[in-house]
Amino acid sequence: QVQLVESGGGLVQAGGSLRLSCLASGSIFRINDMRWYRQAPGNQRELVAAITNTLSTNYADSVKGRFTISRDNAKNTVYLQMNSLKAEDTAVYYCNAYINSNWYSATNYWGQGTQVTVSS
C-alpha cells in the first residue's frame, strides 16, 4: 500500500508564491516519474510538470519560467515551487507518481489534491 499526500496549498495574491510538497509513503521499492497535475472547475485535469528519477524535467507552456519541480529521493518527496502566480493558476493540484513496490511492476498513484487559489 502506497499513499501520496500533498501539502502547501492555500490562498495567495496574484504575483505571490507557494510551494507544494507531496510525500510518498508505504511499501516503496522505487519511485519512477513524479508529476504534478491540476484541475480547475469545468476543466480537464492537465499536466503541469514532471520529473524523472534522473531529474529530467518538463513543464506545461503555461507555467514555464514560473514553476519549478524538484524531488528529494531520500525523503520520497516531490515539490512544486510556484512563483509569479496568476489567477488562472487557481485549481486543485494533484501529485502523481509511478511507484514500484517490488522490482517487476509499477503502479500509478494519485494524491488527494490540494487547493491553490490565486486572488487577482
Short mmCIF file of C-alpha atoms in Angstrom, two decimals, residues 31-90:
data_model
loop_
_atom_site.label_atom_id
_atom_site.label_comp_id
_atom_site.label_asym_id
_atom_site.label_seq_id
_atom_site.Cartn_x
_atom_site.Cartn_y
_atom_site.Cartn_z
CA ILE A 31 9.73 5.81 -7.29
CA ASN A 32 9.87 6.49 -11.02
CA ASP A 33 8.39 9.59 -12.68
CA MET A 34 6.68 12.07 -10.37
CA ARG A 35 4.24 14.63 -11.71
CA TRP A 36 2.01 17.49 -10.73
CA TYR A 37 -1.37 17.90 -12.40
CA ARG A 38 -4.05 20.48 -11.81
CA GLN A 39 -7.76 20.72 -12.44
CA ALA A 40 -9.78 23.91 -12.42
CA PRO A 41 -13.59 23.85 -12.19
CA GLY A 42 -15.10 22.87 -15.53
CA ASN A 43 -11.72 21.96 -16.99
CA GLN A 44 -9.94 18.69 -17.64
CA ARG A 45 -7.05 17.67 -15.47
CA GLU A 46 -3.82 18.89 -17.06
CA LEU A 47 -0.17 18.05 -16.60
CA VAL A 48 1.75 20.92 -15.01
CA ALA A 49 5.22 19.50 -14.51
CA ALA A 50 7.06 16.20 -14.41
CA ILE A 51 10.40 14.94 -13.14
CA THR A 52 12.09 11.61 -13.74
CA ASN A 53 14.20 9.73 -11.22
CA THR A 54 17.26 11.04 -13.08
CA LEU A 55 15.97 14.59 -12.51
CA SER A 56 14.94 15.39 -16.08
CA THR A 57 12.06 17.83 -16.05
CA ASN A 58 9.39 19.16 -18.35
CA TYR A 59 6.69 21.77 -17.94
CA ALA A 60 3.43 22.91 -19.43
CA ASP A 61 3.96 26.00 -21.57
CA SER A 62 1.66 27.98 -19.30
CA VAL A 63 3.99 27.59 -16.29
CA LYS A 64 7.45 27.60 -17.87
CA GLY A 65 9.71 30.12 -16.21
CA ARG A 66 7.39 30.45 -13.20
CA PHE A 67 7.14 26.95 -11.71
CA THR A 68 9.95 24.60 -10.71
CA ILE A 69 9.56 20.91 -9.97
CA SER A 70 12.13 19.14 -7.83
CA ARG A 71 12.42 15.96 -5.78
CA ASP A 72 14.28 14.61 -2.80
CA ASN A 73 14.68 10.90 -3.37
CA ALA A 74 15.93 10.33 0.18
CA LYS A 75 12.68 11.77 1.51
CA ASN A 76 10.38 10.28 -1.18
CA THR A 77 9.10 13.79 -1.78
CA VAL A 78 8.38 15.91 -4.82
CA TYR A 79 7.98 19.68 -4.70
CA LEU A 80 6.43 22.32 -6.90
CA GLN A 81 7.70 25.84 -6.37
CA MET A 82 5.19 28.25 -7.88
CA ASN A 83 6.22 31.87 -8.40
CA SER A 84 4.53 34.82 -10.09
CA LEU A 85 1.18 33.17 -9.57
CA LYS A 86 -1.75 34.23 -11.71
CA ALA A 87 -5.49 33.93 -11.21
CA GLU A 88 -5.56 31.29 -13.94
CA ASP A 89 -3.32 29.07 -11.81
CA THR A 90 -6.25 28.57 -9.44
#
